[in-house]
C-alpha cells in the first residue's frame, strides 16, 4: 500500500497529490462515507495513463472523480479495499473551440457552468442543464450520461457528444475526439464509455456539440388539477409549440409545502399551493414569440378545462425565478431528508398511472409524505418518499428496501427504468441484477472483463466486483 | 460441413432454408463474388439464436445479411472458409407502433421503404433516406449506421434508434427495445451493436424514433461557381432557415455529364451543365413557407454573388424530380464503372480544400474523370474516380490502391474519415488499421474477442480475422 503511495508520488508532480479530505469522501446528502488510499489529480492524459498503468499493475482500485455530485454512490466506496481517487479537477482546459461549426473540445474536469459560459460567450449554448451545474464536472456528467431539464429538446448527455478521449484500465489512450458528423470507422467506443460510470475507462476530454442560442425565450407555470391534465397539456404544447419546447416539468403540491417549510424565502406564485403545476420553457429563433405561444397555449388549455391558473414570465428575471423555484425543490428535499429517493422513468403516457398507483404500494409500509416532481416531457420523475412531520429518515431505516422494491416493481410493471438519469452507481447494483435484461448483463460482464480484466476501474459500481 | 447443413435443416423449418443463389453472393456493382456454405432465413429470434449457437459450437462463420446493398463488402466473403449466410428477410414485422409517442418496434428484415410507408400512414416520418431504400433492410442499415441525405437534420441511423434486440455469438438474446427517452441502467449495448457491421451480434429488431411529418416542404437547385461558394451558401442557408434544412447536397458537373452520357432520360434544369449545383431541401411545420424561405435565400445569395442561377420546385412533383436527378447520379456512376469510389468526410469547412487538392494527388497516377457529389451539409462527399472515355475500370486495376491511398491520405491530413457512412466492411480493413486511432483499435479488438471469442460473426469484416 505505502509502496503505491510512494510510486504515485514518484510518477506525479507534487501539484497532483491531494489530501484525501472530506470533499472526496462525503456523499452530497451525507448518506455514505467513502474511503481512499490516496487522492491524485493528474494534470494531463499522460499522467492519467501513468496512474492507471500503476494501479492496473498492482491491482489497485481507482475511482474516477468529477464534481462528487452523484446521487447513487458511483463516486465513493464504503466497502472493499480503499481505492485511489483519480480526480480530473486539474484537467479543465478548453482545448479548441470552433465557433463556426458549433463544436468545442473540453477536458473532463471542466465544470458544467464554466462550459455554459464559454459557449455563450461565442453565441452558442451547450444545453445540458441540471441543478448541480455549478459543481458537476464534464467527465462525471458523461460517465453517468446525465439528463436534466432540457432532454426533451436536446437529448441526454450522450446526444451532445461527438467524440471522447479516454484512458483504459491498462493505460491505453483512446482518442475519438474528431468532431465529424459522419465517421463510420469501427465500433462506437464513445457511447460505450458514456454511461459506463467510470467502470470501463476514464474520460479525459470530449468534443461537444453546441446549439444556436435561442433568440427569444419564455416560460410559464400552469396549474393543472391532475397528472392526467398535465399529460393532456404536454400533448397540446407539443402540437402547438413542437420542438421549441425546451423543458416541460411537473411539480406536485408536497414540493411547494416543503419550500414553505424549509425556505419561506422562495417566492411562490400560487396561493393556496396547487396540487400540480407544469413549468413550460420555450426557446425560439429570431422573430419567434415564446410568450405569445405560451399565452395561446394557456388560452386553449383553459378553454379545454385543463388549466385553472397560470403565470407567464414577463421578463428573463421572472423566468429565472420560476427555475429557481424548481431547483429549490431538490434542495428542500435534502433538508427534510428522504426515506428513499427514486429517479425513475416510465413511458410518458404511463405517468398518470404511476402517480396514481405508487401511493398505495408505498402505503403498505406505513404513512409517508410523497414529493413527486420531474421531467414529465421525458417520462422521468423524481419520486421521493419522506417521513411524516415529527419523524425522521432514521425512523424508517428498516423499511427503505421494501419501499424501494415497491416503487421499482411498479416501474417495471409499467415498462419503465429504475434509473432514468442518475445511473446505477453502487446504490442500484442489486436493482440492475433484478430488473435488467439478463442478456444485456451477459454482454456487460463480458465487456467489463475484456476492457478491465483486473477489475480496477470503479470496483463495485454498476456490476458487482 | 455437411454435418452442419444437416443440423441446420434439423433446427429450422423448411421455409427457413434458402438456395445459396447469386442474390446472396453478388456485390451490387458486381465487384466481388461471395461464397456460402448455406443460406438460412430464420423466422424468429429463437431461430436466429439456434443458428448462432450451432455455428458458435462448430466454429462456423456467419454473415448476417440484410438487403445486400452495402458497398464495402461487409455482406460477402470472397476469402476464407465459406460462411453461413443468415438472412433476416423473413423477420420484417412491425411488432408495435405507438402513434402518440412516435415510436415503432420493427424487425430487422423490414425494408426501409416499407418502414417509411408504415410511419407515414400514421402521420409520422422515419427520416433515414438513401438511394437503396427500396431494398436495404433495417438490420443492415443499423449494422452499418447508415447515413443518407437527411443526416444534417435528423442524424445518422444510430440517432434514430431508441433500443435494439440482438443475438450474440453464443445465442444470448439481448433485449433493450424499451423506447424510454431516459434509461441509465448500464452500458449502452445499442450503440455498440449499431455500426459494428454484424461482427458483435445480429440485430433482430429495433425501437425507432419517428418524427412529425413536415407540414410543408420545398426544394431548390442553385448554381454556384465553386465549392467555396457552396460553403458560403450553406452558411447562409443555416443562418436563414436553420433546423428546417432537411438536406444540403452538392453535385459537380461531371455527374451531370454522366447523366447525359448514360441516361439522357434524366431531365436536367440547367443547360449548359453548370460546374456546381446545391440541392437544398426544406421541411417546415404548419404555417411555414419553405418556398418563400428558399426564394429569400436565393435572392440574398444572388445579391451576394454566390449563386448565378436556380430553380425552386413549384410542386411536390418537381421536388421529387430534383431528387430523382440526385439519385440518378450514383446509378450513372455504376453504369460507367468507377476505378475507385470514396465515401469520405472532412470537417465541413475543409470541403473546398479537399476538392481543390484531390485532383492533383490523383493526377499523379494519370488522367481520370472525377465525379464529386454528396452530403455537403455533413461534410460527407462521394468522391469517385472514373476512367477517361474509351478506357475502362479494368485498365486501371493496378492503380487502384495508389489512388485510394492518395485520396485517403488527404482525408487524413484534413482530419477526416475514410468511411463516412458506408462502414469498413472488408474493403477498408487495411484503411482502418492505417488511419484508425491505435487505442480505439485496442479497445475494438478486446470487445470483439469478448463478445465473439470464436470469431464466427462476419469474420474478416471490420477487423482482420
GROMACS .gro file of N, CA, C and O in nm, chain A residues 97-104 115-127 209-214, chain B residues 238:
model
  112
   97UNK      N    1  -1.211   2.549  -2.985
   97UNK     CA    2  -1.348   2.598  -2.998
   97UNK      C    3  -1.369   2.634  -3.144
   97UNK      O    4  -1.297   2.718  -3.197
   98UNK      N    5  -1.464   2.570  -3.209
   98UNK     CA    6  -1.493   2.601  -3.349
   98UNK      C    7  -1.625   2.679  -3.352
   98UNK      O    8  -1.734   2.621  -3.351
   99UNK      N    9  -1.610   2.810  -3.354
   99UNK     CA   10  -1.730   2.895  -3.343
   99UNK      C   11  -1.817   2.885  -3.466
   99UNK      O   12  -1.935   2.915  -3.462
  100UNK      N   13  -1.759   2.843  -3.577
  100UNK     CA   14  -1.843   2.830  -3.695
  100UNK      C   15  -1.923   2.700  -3.693
  100UNK      O   16  -2.044   2.699  -3.716
  101UNK      N   17  -1.854   2.590  -3.666
  101UNK     CA   18  -1.923   2.461  -3.669
  101UNK      C   19  -2.008   2.440  -3.544
  101UNK      O   20  -2.100   2.358  -3.543
  102UNK      N   21  -1.978   2.513  -3.437
  102UNK     CA   22  -2.050   2.491  -3.313
  102UNK      C   23  -2.005   2.365  -3.242
  102UNK      O   24  -2.086   2.280  -3.204
  103UNK      N   25  -1.874   2.352  -3.225
  103UNK     CA   26  -1.820   2.238  -3.151
  103UNK      C   27  -1.708   2.289  -3.061
  103UNK      O   28  -1.644   2.390  -3.091
  104UNK      N   29  -1.687   2.220  -2.950
  104UNK     CA   30  -1.572   2.254  -2.867
  104UNK      C   31  -1.515   2.126  -2.807
  104UNK      O   32  -1.588   2.030  -2.783
  115UNK      N   33  -1.847   2.562  -1.878
  115UNK     CA   34  -1.867   2.525  -2.020
  115UNK      C   35  -1.981   2.608  -2.078
  115UNK      O   36  -1.971   2.661  -2.189
  116UNK      N   37  -2.089   2.622  -2.002
  116UNK     CA   38  -2.200   2.708  -2.047
  116UNK      C   39  -2.149   2.847  -2.081
  116UNK      O   40  -2.184   2.904  -2.185
  117UNK      N   41  -2.067   2.903  -1.991
  117UNK     CA   42  -2.022   3.041  -2.008
  117UNK      C   43  -1.936   3.056  -2.133
  117UNK      O   44  -1.952   3.151  -2.210
  118UNK      N   45  -1.846   2.959  -2.154
  118UNK     CA   46  -1.759   2.966  -2.272
  118UNK      C   47  -1.843   2.959  -2.399
  118UNK      O   48  -1.824   3.036  -2.494
  119UNK      N   49  -1.939   2.868  -2.403
  119UNK     CA   50  -2.024   2.854  -2.523
  119UNK      C   51  -2.104   2.981  -2.546
  119UNK      O   52  -2.111   3.032  -2.659
  120UNK      N   53  -2.162   3.035  -2.440
  120UNK     CA   54  -2.249   3.152  -2.457
  120UNK      C   55  -2.172   3.276  -2.499
  120UNK      O   56  -2.225   3.361  -2.572
  121UNK      N   57  -2.047   3.283  -2.456
  121UNK     CA   58  -1.966   3.398  -2.498
  121UNK      C   59  -1.949   3.402  -2.649
  121UNK      O   60  -1.923   3.507  -2.707
  122UNK      N   61  -1.965   3.287  -2.714
  122UNK     CA   62  -1.950   3.281  -2.860
  122UNK      C   63  -2.084   3.270  -2.931
  122UNK      O   64  -2.091   3.236  -3.049
  123UNK      N   65  -2.192   3.291  -2.857
  123UNK     CA   66  -2.323   3.288  -2.920
  123UNK      C   67  -2.384   3.150  -2.934
  123UNK      O   68  -2.483   3.131  -3.006
  124UNK      N   69  -2.327   3.051  -2.868
  124UNK     CA   70  -2.380   2.916  -2.873
  124UNK      C   71  -2.428   2.876  -2.734
  124UNK      O   72  -2.397   2.942  -2.635
  125UNK      N   73  -2.501   2.763  -2.726
  125UNK     CA   74  -2.528   2.706  -2.594
  125UNK      C   75  -2.487   2.559  -2.593
  125UNK      O   76  -2.490   2.491  -2.695
  126UNK      N   77  -2.443   2.515  -2.476
  126UNK     CA   78  -2.428   2.371  -2.450
  126UNK      C   79  -2.545   2.336  -2.359
  126UNK      O   80  -2.549   2.377  -2.243
  127UNK      N   81  -2.646   2.265  -2.412
  127UNK     CA   82  -2.776   2.265  -2.345
  127UNK      C   83  -2.793   2.173  -2.224
  127UNK      O   84  -2.899   2.173  -2.165
  209UNK      N   85  -2.113   1.902  -2.891
  209UNK     CA   86  -2.200   1.968  -2.989
  209UNK      C   87  -2.263   2.088  -2.923
  209UNK      O   88  -2.325   2.077  -2.817
  210UNK      N   89  -2.252   2.201  -2.987
  210UNK     CA   90  -2.319   2.320  -2.936
  210UNK      C   91  -2.442   2.349  -3.022
  210UNK      O   92  -2.455   2.296  -3.132
  211UNK      N   93  -2.530   2.430  -2.969
  211UNK     CA   94  -2.653   2.462  -3.040
  211UNK      C   95  -2.670   2.614  -3.044
  211UNK      O   96  -2.622   2.684  -2.954
  212UNK      N   97  -2.737   2.663  -3.147
  212UNK     CA   98  -2.759   2.807  -3.153
  212UNK      C   99  -2.838   2.852  -3.030
  212UNK      O  100  -2.931   2.782  -2.985
  213UNK      N  101  -2.799   2.963  -2.975
  213UNK     CA  102  -2.869   3.016  -2.859
  213UNK      C  103  -3.005   3.067  -2.906
  213UNK      O  104  -3.012   3.149  -2.999
  214UNK      N  105  -3.113   3.019  -2.847
  214UNK     CA  106  -3.245   3.069  -2.889
  214UNK      C  107  -3.249   3.221  -2.875
  214UNK      O  108  -3.206   3.276  -2.774
  703UNK      N  109  -2.810   2.804  -4.335
  703UNK     CA  110  -2.823   2.769  -4.193
  703UNK      C  111  -2.868   2.890  -4.112
  703UNK      O  112  -2.951   2.878  -4.021
   0.00000   0.00000   0.00000
